[in-house]
mmCIF file of C-alpha atoms in Angstrom:
data_model
loop_
_atom_site.group_PDB
_atom_site.id
_atom_site.type_symbol
_atom_site.label_atom_id
_atom_site.label_comp_id
_atom_site.label_asym_id
_atom_site.label_seq_id
_atom_site.Cartn_x
_atom_site.Cartn_y
_atom_site.Cartn_z
ATOM 1 C CA MET U 146 0.000 0.000 0.000
ATOM 2 C CA LEU U 147 2.689 2.460 1.027
ATOM 3 C CA ASP U 148 4.860 1.469 -1.941
ATOM 4 C CA ARG U 149 2.038 2.058 -4.407
ATOM 5 C CA GLU U 150 1.460 5.590 -3.183
ATOM 6 C CA SER U 151 5.091 6.567 -2.601
ATOM 7 C CA THR U 152 7.800 4.722 -4.564
ATOM 8 C CA PHE U 153 5.549 3.919 -7.496
ATOM 9 C CA ALA U 154 3.940 7.347 -7.559
ATOM 10 C CA ASP U 155 7.289 8.988 -8.334
ATOM 11 C CA PRO U 156 7.198 10.326 -11.937
ATOM 12 C CA ASP U 157 10.828 9.370 -12.686
ATOM 13 C CA ILE U 158 10.378 5.824 -11.435
ATOM 14 C CA ILE U 159 7.135 5.466 -13.379
ATOM 15 C CA GLN U 160 8.853 6.686 -16.541
ATOM 16 C CA LEU U 161 11.748 4.263 -16.048
ATOM 17 C CA LEU U 162 9.460 1.318 -15.399
ATOM 18 C CA GLN U 163 7.288 2.199 -18.377
ATOM 19 C CA ASN U 164 10.200 2.463 -20.795
ATOM 20 C CA GLU U 165 13.488 1.034 -19.591
ATOM 21 C CA LEU U 166 12.623 -2.095 -17.614
ATOM 22 C CA VAL U 167 10.159 -4.965 -17.565
ATOM 23 C CA PRO U 168 8.245 -4.594 -14.275
ATOM 24 C CA VAL U 169 6.676 -7.604 -12.606
ATOM 25 C CA ALA U 170 4.834 -7.826 -9.273
ATOM 26 C CA ILE U 171 4.670 -11.115 -7.396
ATOM 27 C CA ASP U 172 3.740 -12.647 -4.064
ATOM 28 C CA GLN U 173 7.109 -14.237 -3.381
ATOM 29 C CA ALA U 174 5.535 -16.716 -0.958
ATOM 30 C CA TYR U 175 4.593 -18.627 -4.127
ATOM 31 C CA GLN U 176 7.726 -18.249 -6.257
ATOM 32 C CA ARG U 177 10.208 -19.101 -3.533
ATOM 33 C CA ARG U 178 8.425 -22.403 -2.953
ATOM 34 C CA GLN U 179 7.244 -23.520 -6.366
ATOM 35 C CA LYS U 180 9.128 -26.356 -8.022
ATOM 36 C CA ASP U 181 8.999 -25.378 -11.660
ATOM 37 C CA ALA U 182 10.726 -23.124 -14.173
ATOM 38 C CA GLU U 183 9.352 -19.916 -12.685
ATOM 39 C CA GLY U 184 10.338 -20.914 -9.152
ATOM 40 C CA ASP U 185 13.816 -21.903 -10.306
ATOM 41 C CA PHE U 186 14.261 -18.578 -12.101
ATOM 42 C CA TYR U 187 13.101 -16.577 -9.068
ATOM 43 C CA ARG U 188 15.331 -18.451 -6.634
ATOM 44 C CA LYS U 189 18.286 -17.973 -8.974
ATOM 45 C CA ILE U 190 17.814 -14.203 -8.653
ATOM 46 C CA ALA U 191 16.766 -13.964 -4.994
ATOM 47 C CA GLY U 192 19.495 -16.380 -3.956
ATOM 48 C CA LYS U 193 22.101 -13.768 -4.823
ATOM 49 C CA GLY U 194 20.359 -11.124 -2.744
ATOM 50 C CA PRO U 195 20.756 -10.445 0.975
ATOM 51 C CA ARG U 196 17.737 -12.527 1.969
ATOM 52 C CA GLY U 197 18.806 -15.677 0.140
ATOM 53 C CA ASP U 198 16.539 -17.893 -1.942
ATOM 54 C CA GLY U 199 14.017 -18.624 0.777
ATOM 55 C CA SER U 200 15.159 -22.180 1.369
ATOM 56 C CA ASN U 201 15.534 -21.335 5.067
ATOM 57 C CA GLY U 202 11.803 -20.621 5.173
ATOM 58 C CA GLY U 203 12.245 -16.870 5.469
ATOM 59 C CA THR U 204 10.727 -14.184 3.322
ATOM 60 C CA THR U 205 12.587 -12.950 0.254
ATOM 61 C CA GLN U 206 10.486 -9.811 -0.141
ATOM 62 C CA GLY U 207 11.966 -6.669 -1.613
ATOM 63 C CA LEU U 208 12.781 -5.051 -4.943
ATOM 64 C CA TYR U 209 15.157 -6.877 -7.293
ATOM 65 C CA ILE U 210 16.712 -6.071 -10.617
ATOM 66 C CA ALA U 211 17.959 -8.874 -12.827
ATOM 67 C CA ALA U 212 19.226 -9.264 -16.357
ATOM 68 C CA PRO U 213 16.995 -11.211 -18.762
ATOM 69 C CA ASP U 214 19.045 -14.366 -18.144
ATOM 70 C CA GLY U 215 18.503 -14.081 -14.371
ATOM 71 C CA THR U 216 21.838 -12.516 -13.502
ATOM 72 C CA TYR U 217 21.327 -10.653 -10.227
ATOM 73 C CA LEU U 218 21.934 -6.908 -10.558
ATOM 74 C CA GLY U 219 20.694 -5.446 -7.303
ATOM 75 C CA TYR U 220 18.247 -5.392 -4.404
ATOM 76 C CA SER U 221 16.572 -2.894 -2.110
ATOM 77 C CA ASN U 222 13.983 -3.083 0.606
ATOM 78 C CA HIS U 223 13.570 0.683 0.890
ATOM 79 C CA ARG U 224 10.697 2.720 -0.454
ATOM 80 C CA SER U 225 12.592 5.975 -0.792
ATOM 81 C CA PRO U 226 12.283 6.995 -4.450
ATOM 82 C CA GLU U 227 15.917 8.173 -4.488
ATOM 83 C CA ARG U 228 17.169 4.771 -3.289
ATOM 84 C CA ILE U 229 15.072 3.006 -5.892
ATOM 85 C CA LYS U 230 16.310 5.275 -8.672
ATOM 86 C CA GLN U 231 19.881 4.405 -7.645
ATOM 87 C CA LEU U 232 18.979 0.729 -7.795
ATOM 88 C CA ILE U 233 17.468 1.142 -11.258
ATOM 89 C CA ARG U 234 20.452 3.093 -12.567
ATOM 90 C CA LYS U 235 22.766 0.391 -11.267
ATOM 91 C CA GLY U 236 20.644 -2.258 -12.947
ATOM 92 C CA LEU U 237 20.508 -0.426 -16.261
ATOM 93 C CA SER U 238 24.272 0.040 -16.316
ATOM 94 C CA GLY U 239 24.869 -3.597 -15.462
ATOM 95 C CA THR U 240 22.737 -5.147 -18.169
ATOM 96 C CA ALA U 241 24.891 -6.501 -20.962
ATOM 97 C CA SER U 242 23.391 -6.620 -24.422
ATOM 98 C CA GLY U 243 23.264 -9.978 -26.082
ATOM 99 C CA ASN U 244 21.000 -12.835 -26.926
ATOM 100 C CA THR U 245 19.143 -14.482 -24.080
ATOM 101 C CA SER U 246 17.036 -17.602 -24.413
ATOM 102 C CA LEU U 247 13.365 -17.534 -23.515
ATOM 103 C CA ILE U 248 12.636 -19.766 -20.536
ATOM 104 C CA GLU U 249 9.850 -22.190 -21.349
ATOM 105 C CA GLN U 250 7.105 -22.651 -18.786
ATOM 106 C CA GLY U 251 7.169 -26.449 -18.811
ATOM 107 C CA LYS U 252 5.035 -28.227 -16.232
ATOM 108 C CA LYS U 253 3.628 -25.789 -13.657
ATOM 109 C CA ASP U 254 3.709 -26.484 -9.944
ATOM 110 C CA LEU U 255 -0.041 -26.238 -9.508
ATOM 111 C CA ARG U 256 0.227 -25.932 -5.743
ATOM 112 C CA TYR U 257 1.426 -22.381 -6.292
ATOM 113 C CA SER U 258 -0.249 -21.529 -9.571
ATOM 114 C CA PRO U 259 -3.956 -21.321 -8.753
ATOM 115 C CA ILE U 260 -6.215 -20.310 -11.612
ATOM 116 C CA PRO U 261 -9.823 -19.103 -11.431
ATOM 117 C CA PRO U 262 -12.423 -21.904 -11.534
ATOM 118 C CA LYS U 263 -13.451 -22.775 -15.092
ATOM 119 C CA GLY U 264 -16.861 -21.313 -15.881
ATOM 120 C CA GLY U 265 -16.770 -19.354 -12.649
ATOM 121 C CA LEU U 266 -16.367 -15.678 -11.940
ATOM 122 C CA THR U 267 -13.759 -13.297 -10.618
ATOM 123 C CA VAL U 268 -15.140 -10.405 -8.600
ATOM 124 C CA ARG U 269 -13.095 -7.366 -7.621
ATOM 125 C CA VAL U 270 -13.303 -6.545 -3.917
ATOM 126 C CA GLN U 271 -12.211 -3.124 -2.682
ATOM 127 C CA ALA U 272 -12.411 -1.745 0.860
ATOM 128 C CA LYS U 273 -12.017 1.655 2.441
ATOM 129 C CA VAL U 274 -12.264 3.092 5.921
ATOM 130 C CA LEU U 275 -14.914 5.796 5.577
ATOM 131 C CA GLY U 276 -14.147 7.782 8.715
ATOM 132 C CA GLY U 277 -12.875 7.756 12.263
ATOM 133 C CA TYR U 278 -9.217 8.615 11.793
ATOM 134 C CA PRO U 279 -7.801 11.619 13.641
ATOM 135 C CA ALA U 280 -6.434 14.388 11.430
ATOM 136 C CA THR U 281 -2.747 13.993 10.616
ATOM 137 C CA GLU U 282 0.015 15.708 8.680
ATOM 138 C CA ASP U 283 2.079 12.512 8.587
ATOM 139 C CA GLN U 284 2.375 11.527 4.908
ATOM 140 C CA TRP U 285 2.527 7.776 5.650
ATOM 141 C CA LYS U 286 -0.484 7.845 7.941
ATOM 142 C CA LYS U 287 -2.360 9.838 5.303
ATOM 143 C CA ILE U 288 -1.725 7.081 2.770
ATOM 144 C CA PHE U 289 -3.190 4.488 5.125
ATOM 145 C CA GLN U 290 -6.113 6.687 6.064
ATOM 146 C CA THR U 291 -7.200 7.205 2.472
ATOM 147 C CA SER U 292 -6.231 3.857 1.008
ATOM 148 C CA LEU U 293 -8.529 1.691 -1.064
ATOM 149 C CA SER U 294 -7.618 -1.980 -0.871
ATOM 150 C CA ARG U 295 -7.910 -4.593 -3.607
ATOM 151 C CA ASP U 296 -8.549 -8.344 -3.604
ATOM 152 C CA ASN U 297 -10.467 -10.824 -5.761
ATOM 153 C CA LEU U 298 -13.385 -13.100 -4.897
ATOM 154 C CA TRP U 299 -13.546 -16.348 -6.880
ATOM 155 C CA LEU U 300 -16.827 -18.137 -7.568
ATOM 156 C CA THR U 301 -17.133 -21.597 -9.113
ATOM 157 C CA ALA U 302 -19.282 -22.443 -12.145
ATOM 158 C CA LEU U 303 -21.920 -24.079 -9.933
ATOM 159 C CA GLU U 304 -22.030 -21.027 -7.677
ATOM 160 C CA HIS U 305 -22.314 -18.785 -10.723
ATOM 161 C CA GLN U 306 -25.311 -20.814 -11.915
ATOM 162 C CA ALA U 307 -26.942 -20.735 -8.478
ATOM 163 C CA ILE U 308 -26.663 -16.954 -8.301
ATOM 164 C CA LEU U 309 -28.164 -16.674 -11.784
ATOM 165 C CA LYS U 310 -31.163 -18.572 -10.388
ATOM 166 C CA GLY U 311 -31.480 -16.034 -7.594
ATOM 167 C CA THR U 312 -29.719 -17.752 -4.703
ATOM 168 C CA ILE U 313 -26.482 -16.883 -2.976
ATOM 169 C CA PRO U 314 -25.294 -20.317 -1.817
ATOM 170 C CA ASN U 315 -24.456 -20.574 1.846
ATOM 171 C CA ARG U 316 -20.855 -21.499 1.026
ATOM 172 C CA VAL U 317 -20.513 -18.306 -1.009
ATOM 173 C CA GLN U 318 -21.935 -16.226 1.812
ATOM 174 C CA ARG U 319 -19.471 -17.783 4.228
ATOM 175 C CA ARG U 320 -16.554 -17.327 1.797
ATOM 176 C CA ILE U 321 -17.459 -13.667 1.425
ATOM 177 C CA ALA U 322 -17.698 -13.321 5.185
ATOM 178 C CA ARG U 323 -14.493 -15.131 6.086
ATOM 179 C CA PHE U 324 -12.171 -13.809 3.407
ATOM 180 C CA HIS U 325 -13.647 -10.589 2.065
ATOM 181 C CA LEU U 326 -15.366 -8.741 4.912
ATOM 182 C CA VAL U 327 -11.959 -7.699 6.207
ATOM 183 C CA ASP U 328 -10.188 -4.415 6.812
ATOM 184 C CA ASN U 329 -7.166 -4.844 4.545
ATOM 185 C CA THR U 330 -6.583 -1.124 4.054
ATOM 186 C CA ARG U 331 -3.413 -0.945 6.174
ATOM 187 C CA GLY U 332 -1.809 -4.311 5.500
ATOM 188 C CA GLU U 333 -2.387 -8.031 5.326
ATOM 189 C CA PRO U 334 -5.481 -8.668 7.458
ATOM 190 C CA PRO U 335 -6.436 -11.567 9.667
ATOM 191 C CA MET U 336 -9.186 -13.583 8.006
ATOM 192 C CA TRP U 337 -12.229 -14.631 10.011
ATOM 193 C CA LYS U 338 -12.511 -18.098 11.470
ATOM 194 C CA GLU U 339 -15.605 -20.133 10.696
ATOM 195 C CA ASP U 340 -16.962 -19.754 14.225
ATOM 196 C CA GLU U 341 -16.469 -15.984 14.146
ATOM 197 C CA ILE U 342 -19.379 -15.638 11.712
ATOM 198 C CA GLU U 343 -22.229 -14.885 14.078
ATOM 199 C CA LYS U 344 -24.756 -14.177 11.332
ATOM 200 C CA ILE U 345 -24.852 -13.720 7.602
ATOM 201 C CA GLU U 346 -27.856 -13.507 5.337
ATOM 202 C CA MET U 347 -27.960 -12.537 1.678
ATOM 203 C CA GLU U 348 -30.956 -12.778 -0.631
ATOM 204 C CA ILE U 349 -31.810 -11.655 -4.131
ATOM 205 C CA LYS U 350 -35.276 -10.408 -5.025
ATOM 206 C CA ASN U 351 -36.018 -8.989 -8.458
ATOM 207 C CA GLY U 352 -32.330 -8.507 -9.079
ATOM 208 C CA VAL U 353 -31.716 -6.568 -5.865
ATOM 209 C CA LEU U 354 -29.427 -8.154 -3.296
ATOM 210 C CA THR U 355 -29.895 -7.289 0.369
ATOM 211 C CA GLY U 356 -28.608 -8.769 3.584
ATOM 212 C CA PHE U 357 -26.427 -8.325 6.590
ATOM 213 C CA ALA U 358 -23.538 -9.922 8.436
ATOM 214 C CA ARG U 359 -22.178 -9.863 11.949
ATOM 215 C CA LEU U 360 -18.648 -11.102 12.602
ATOM 216 C CA LYS U 361 -16.809 -11.093 15.888
ATOM 217 C CA THR U 362 -13.748 -12.709 17.401
ATOM 218 C CA GLY U 363 -14.202 -14.838 20.482
ATOM 219 C CA ASN U 364 -12.922 -12.143 22.805
ATOM 220 C CA GLY U 365 -14.775 -9.382 20.974
ATOM 221 C CA SER U 366 -11.624 -7.434 20.169
ATOM 222 C CA ARG U 367 -12.367 -7.339 16.444
ATOM 223 C CA GLY U 368 -15.661 -7.382 14.622
ATOM 224 C CA TYR U 369 -17.788 -6.121 11.752
ATOM 225 C CA ASP U 370 -21.528 -5.474 11.627
ATOM 226 C CA CYS U 371 -22.570 -4.685 8.102
ATOM 227 C CA GLN U 372 -25.423 -4.447 5.688
ATOM 228 C CA PHE U 373 -25.375 -5.495 2.025
ATOM 229 C CA TYR U 374 -27.098 -3.828 -0.868
ATOM 230 C CA GLY U 375 -26.504 -4.568 -4.518
ATOM 231 C CA VAL U 376 -27.710 -5.301 -8.004
ATOM 232 C CA VAL U 377 -27.311 -8.632 -9.805
ATOM 233 C CA GLU U 378 -28.069 -8.887 -13.524
ATOM 234 C CA SER U 379 -27.562 -11.525 -16.196
ATOM 235 C CA GLU U 380 -27.995 -12.021 -19.895
ATOM 236 C CA ASP U 381 -28.047 -15.256 -21.906
ATOM 237 C CA GLY U 382 -27.024 -17.352 -18.916
ATOM 238 C CA GLN U 383 -24.059 -15.185 -18.032
ATOM 239 C CA MET U 384 -23.836 -12.787 -15.138
ATOM 240 C CA THR U 385 -23.341 -9.269 -16.408
ATOM 241 C CA ARG U 386 -23.512 -7.333 -13.174
ATOM 242 C CA PHE U 387 -22.610 -8.227 -9.592
ATOM 243 C CA ASP U 388 -22.387 -4.826 -7.971
ATOM 244 C CA ILE U 389 -22.634 -5.041 -4.208
ATOM 245 C CA VAL U 390 -21.688 -2.832 -1.310
ATOM 246 C CA ALA U 391 -21.152 -3.861 2.294
ATOM 247 C CA LYS U 392 -21.196 -1.050 4.803
ATOM 248 C CA GLY U 393 -21.124 -1.086 8.553
ATOM 249 C CA ASP U 394 -19.182 -0.699 11.758
ATOM 250 C CA PHE U 395 -15.784 -2.363 12.048
ATOM 251 C CA TRP U 396 -13.639 -2.430 15.150
ATOM 252 C CA GLY U 397 -10.194 -3.734 16.021
ATOM 253 C CA ASN U 398 -7.159 -4.610 13.934
ATOM 254 C CA GLY U 399 -4.682 -7.429 13.332
ATOM 255 C CA PRO U 400 -0.921 -7.945 13.706
ATOM 256 C CA TYR U 401 -0.261 -6.393 10.290
ATOM 257 C CA THR U 402 -3.105 -3.872 10.238
ATOM 258 C CA LYS U 403 -2.250 -1.765 13.258
ATOM 259 C CA GLY U 404 -3.389 1.816 13.443
ATOM 260 C CA ALA U 405 -7.136 1.399 12.934
ATOM 261 C CA PRO U 406 -9.356 4.206 14.220
ATOM 262 C CA LYS U 407 -10.264 3.824 17.843
ATOM 263 C CA GLY U 408 -13.546 2.140 18.662
ATOM 264 C CA LYS U 409 -16.056 1.453 15.943
ATOM 265 C CA PHE U 410 -15.498 3.010 12.556
ATOM 266 C CA PRO U 411 -17.330 2.813 9.217
ATOM 267 C CA LEU U 412 -15.878 0.386 6.672
ATOM 268 C CA GLY U 413 -17.208 0.095 3.129
ATOM 269 C CA ILE U 414 -16.482 -2.829 0.810
ATOM 270 C CA SER U 415 -17.468 -3.001 -2.850
ATOM 271 C CA PHE U 416 -17.831 -5.992 -5.152
ATOM 272 C CA ARG U 417 -17.958 -5.804 -8.962
ATOM 273 C CA LEU U 418 -17.307 -8.268 -11.765
ATOM 274 C CA ALA U 419 -13.746 -8.282 -13.048
ATOM 275 C CA ASP U 420 -13.489 -7.850 -16.803
ATOM 276 C CA GLY U 421 -9.789 -8.546 -17.249
ATOM 277 C CA SER U 422 -8.975 -4.917 -17.993
ATOM 278 C CA ASP U 423 -6.894 -4.642 -14.811
ATOM 279 C CA VAL U 424 -3.807 -6.832 -14.425
ATOM 280 C CA ALA U 425 -4.836 -7.379 -10.782
ATOM 281 C CA ASP U 426 -7.894 -9.273 -12.059
ATOM 282 C CA GLY U 427 -5.529 -12.241 -12.497
ATOM 283 C CA ILE U 428 -4.358 -12.401 -8.883
ATOM 284 C CA PRO U 429 -5.620 -15.263 -6.694
ATOM 285 C CA PRO U 430 -7.676 -14.261 -3.637
ATOM 286 C CA GLN U 431 -5.512 -13.519 -0.635
ATOM 287 C CA GLY U 432 -7.614 -15.951 1.397
ATOM 288 C CA SER U 433 -6.725 -18.781 -1.002
ATOM 289 C CA ARG U 434 -3.009 -18.405 -0.405
ATOM 290 C CA GLY U 435 -1.605 -21.907 -0.138
ATOM 291 C CA TRP U 436 -5.091 -23.288 0.469
ATOM 292 C CA ILE U 437 -7.228 -22.979 -2.639
ATOM 293 C CA GLN U 438 -9.358 -26.030 -1.761
ATOM 294 C CA GLY U 439 -10.124 -24.587 1.644
ATOM 295 C CA TYR U 440 -11.001 -21.228 0.140
ATOM 296 C CA LEU U 441 -13.418 -22.711 -2.383
ATOM 297 C CA ARG U 442 -15.017 -25.375 -0.202
ATOM 298 C CA MET E 51 -30.261 2.322 25.897
ATOM 299 C CA LYS E 52 -31.552 0.827 29.122
ATOM 300 C CA PRO E 53 -30.959 -2.898 29.645
ATOM 301 C CA PHE E 54 -34.670 -3.650 29.798
ATOM 302 C CA VAL E 55 -35.326 -1.918 26.485
ATOM 303 C CA MET E 56 -32.342 -3.704 24.899
ATOM 304 C CA ILE E 57 -33.634 -7.084 25.991
ATOM 305 C CA ILE E 58 -37.120 -6.362 24.650
ATOM 306 C CA ALA E 59 -35.696 -5.051 21.375
ATOM 307 C CA ALA E 60 -33.480 -8.105 20.924
ATOM 308 C CA TRP E 61 -36.408 -10.333 21.793
ATOM 309 C CA PHE E 62 -38.389 -8.864 18.957
ATOM 310 C CA GLY E 63 -35.548 -9.504 16.534
ATOM 311 C CA LEU E 64 -34.149 -6.026 16.213
ATOM 312 C CA GLY E 65 -30.620 -7.416 16.434
ATOM 313 C CA ILE E 66 -29.179 -5.116 19.066
ATOM 314 C CA GLY E 67 -25.924 -6.570 20.308
ATOM 315 C CA ALA E 68 -25.239 -7.034 23.976
ATOM 316 C CA ASP E 69 -22.204 -4.818 23.421
ATOM 317 C CA GLY E 70 -24.464 -1.981 22.359
ATOM 318 C CA SER E 71 -23.738 -2.323 18.622
ATOM 319 C CA ARG E 72 -26.244 -0.718 16.331
ATOM 320 C CA PRO E 73 -29.301 -2.739 15.418
ATOM 321 C CA ILE E 74 -28.967 -4.363 12.014
ATOM 322 C CA SER E 75 -32.534 -3.333 11.274
ATOM 323 C CA LEU E 76 -31.512 0.305 11.676
ATOM 324 C CA MET E 77 -28.331 -0.143 9.664
ATOM 325 C CA ALA E 78 -30.472 -1.551 6.866
ATOM 326 C CA GLN E 79 -32.060 1.853 6.489
ATOM 327 C CA GLU E 80 -28.709 3.418 5.659
ATOM 328 C CA LEU E 81 -28.189 1.709 2.315
ATOM 329 C CA ASP E 82 -30.694 2.133 -0.454
ATOM 330 C CA GLN E 83 -30.436 2.375 -4.214
ATOM 331 C CA ALA E 84 -29.067 5.928 -4.154
ATOM 332 C CA THR E 85 -26.547 5.501 -1.333
ATOM 333 C CA PHE E 86 -25.475 2.152 -2.758
ATOM 334 C CA LEU E 87 -24.653 3.684 -6.143
ATOM 335 C CA GLU E 88 -22.753 6.562 -4.586
ATOM 336 C CA LEU E 89 -20.698 4.282 -2.344
ATOM 337 C CA HIS E 90 -20.096 1.709 -5.064
ATOM 338 C CA ASN E 91 -18.621 4.409 -7.268
ATOM 339 C CA GLN E 92 -16.538 5.746 -4.402
ATOM 340 C CA LEU E 93 -15.079 2.303 -3.700
ATOM 341 C CA ASN E 94 -13.586 1.847 -7.146
ATOM 342 C CA ALA E 95 -9.910 2.401 -7.896
ATOM 343 C CA SER E 96 -9.092 4.942 -10.553
ATOM 344 C CA PRO E 97 -7.164 3.432 -13.481
ATOM 345 C CA GLU E 98 -5.334 6.745 -13.588
ATOM 346 C CA ALA E 99 -3.667 6.277 -10.207
ATOM 347 C CA PRO E 100 0.049 6.732 -10.963
ATOM 348 C CA TRP E 101 1.180 3.262 -9.842
ATOM 349 C CA ARG E 102 -1.473 1.717 -12.051
ATOM 350 C CA THR E 103 0.002 3.342 -15.167
ATOM 351 C CA ILE E 104 3.056 1.087 -14.827
ATOM 352 C CA PRO E 105 2.706 -1.944 -17.135
ATOM 353 C CA TRP E 106 3.018 -4.528 -14.381
ATOM 354 C CA LYS E 107 3.130 -8.175 -15.265
ATOM 355 C CA ILE E 108 2.151 -10.829 -12.734
ATOM 356 C CA SER E 109 4.060 -13.717 -14.323
ATOM 357 C CA LEU E 110 7.812 -13.773 -13.816
ATOM 358 C CA LEU E 111 8.336 -15.995 -16.855
ATOM 359 C CA GLU E 112 6.333 -13.643 -19.061
ATOM 360 C CA ALA E 113 8.555 -10.857 -17.788
ATOM 361 C CA GLN E 114 11.658 -12.944 -18.571
ATOM 362 C CA GLN E 115 10.427 -13.593 -22.082
ATOM 363 C CA GLU E 116 9.740 -9.922 -22.754
ATOM 364 C CA ALA E 117 13.088 -8.982 -21.214
ATOM 365 C CA ALA E 118 14.899 -11.525 -23.369
ATOM 366 C CA GLN E 119 13.284 -10.127 -26.501
ATOM 367 C CA SER E 120 13.753 -6.458 -25.620
ATOM 368 C CA GLY E 121 17.113 -6.668 -23.838
ATOM 369 C CA LYS E 122 15.691 -4.738 -20.875
ATOM 370 C CA PRO E 123 16.386 -5.761 -17.271
ATOM 371 C CA ILE E 124 13.605 -7.181 -15.118
ATOM 372 C CA PHE E 125 12.349 -5.180 -12.147
ATOM 373 C CA ILE E 126 10.770 -7.478 -9.558
ATOM 374 C CA TRP E 127 8.444 -6.172 -6.847
ATOM 375 C CA ALA E 128 8.286 -9.189 -4.534
ATOM 376 C CA MET E 129 6.183 -8.957 -1.388
ATOM 377 C CA ASP E 130 4.503 -11.094 1.236
ATOM 378 C CA GLY E 131 1.015 -11.033 -0.203
ATOM 379 C CA HIS E 132 0.547 -9.806 -3.742
ATOM 380 C CA PRO E 133 1.703 -6.183 -4.201
ATOM 381 C CA LEU E 134 -1.162 -5.422 -6.600
ATOM 382 C CA GLY E 135 -3.769 -7.044 -4.371
ATOM 383 C CA CYS E 136 -3.828 -8.401 -0.837
ATOM 384 C CA THR E 137 -4.132 -4.904 0.665
#
């Protein structure tokens, strides 16, 4: 979140990434583990960096520059635009011209290459804290306070068909509750446990979706009471609109989402069909990380 | 709200939490067609946000293939959780 609005908002860095480099964004928790050509290529690069190739189980996160053949050219874990420009300049000067072979995909390690269910749907999910923060002049806090998060909800073909018939299957309601009614605006959020769903009801009447949910941890330190309202439309057996909003009172935070407003604060979450126009439409749901079967069950 | 009133309200299904959280039946009045549309539009990322104008790829091998063909170095943004999603 902070990187998006600081490092990657710098005009010089944007220009360099648009024209002089090939930028790629990854969740390295996949690449450092996957046993296939992509995993091998990533570990070849990361292994030369200060964090190693992840074989010790530790994170390899950061910013890397590599030549097309995987030769390591530099690393940084800073978000200062000046530091990143230095890294880029070093990478550009260290890239030798010459022919490089294309690495073939070969057999994918499917444990770390989840794809959306065939015949199903990808739905964009975006959340924002709508109030409750104290005023601040701190530029980093401002980024958190105004941030709009992004994740994807996956629906299977059978779930897609059920919704077309006017029903939100219970498993979909619980997937939405557990993995998507979260405050992920300041970092990676804790997902809800099954028994933290106190109530959830969603129904569709004449194309209008309404409902509510109440989630709460066992000790009550974190929770969300929200209402749903939305519009669901279809044409020729295909969903054409799945526009929903959840709005309500959230409270509490998680280990990586510190700094929430005190007490209860309004949190809004939107859902809309992904159309593939945004590269982030291809990202697996955060809640499916390493556990796609559990996410979709 | 007095305890007695809260108990009666909960008994009649108004959904008032024991912790004093707002009744779901009252929250339901906050979202209607107009407020839904306004909020749905508000909760939608602008494609013009600067970081979104960068031509990110999400496949490292696709990036390698383009780099091999263009001779450009690869810039990898590797995070815990996907940098373009997750948060």
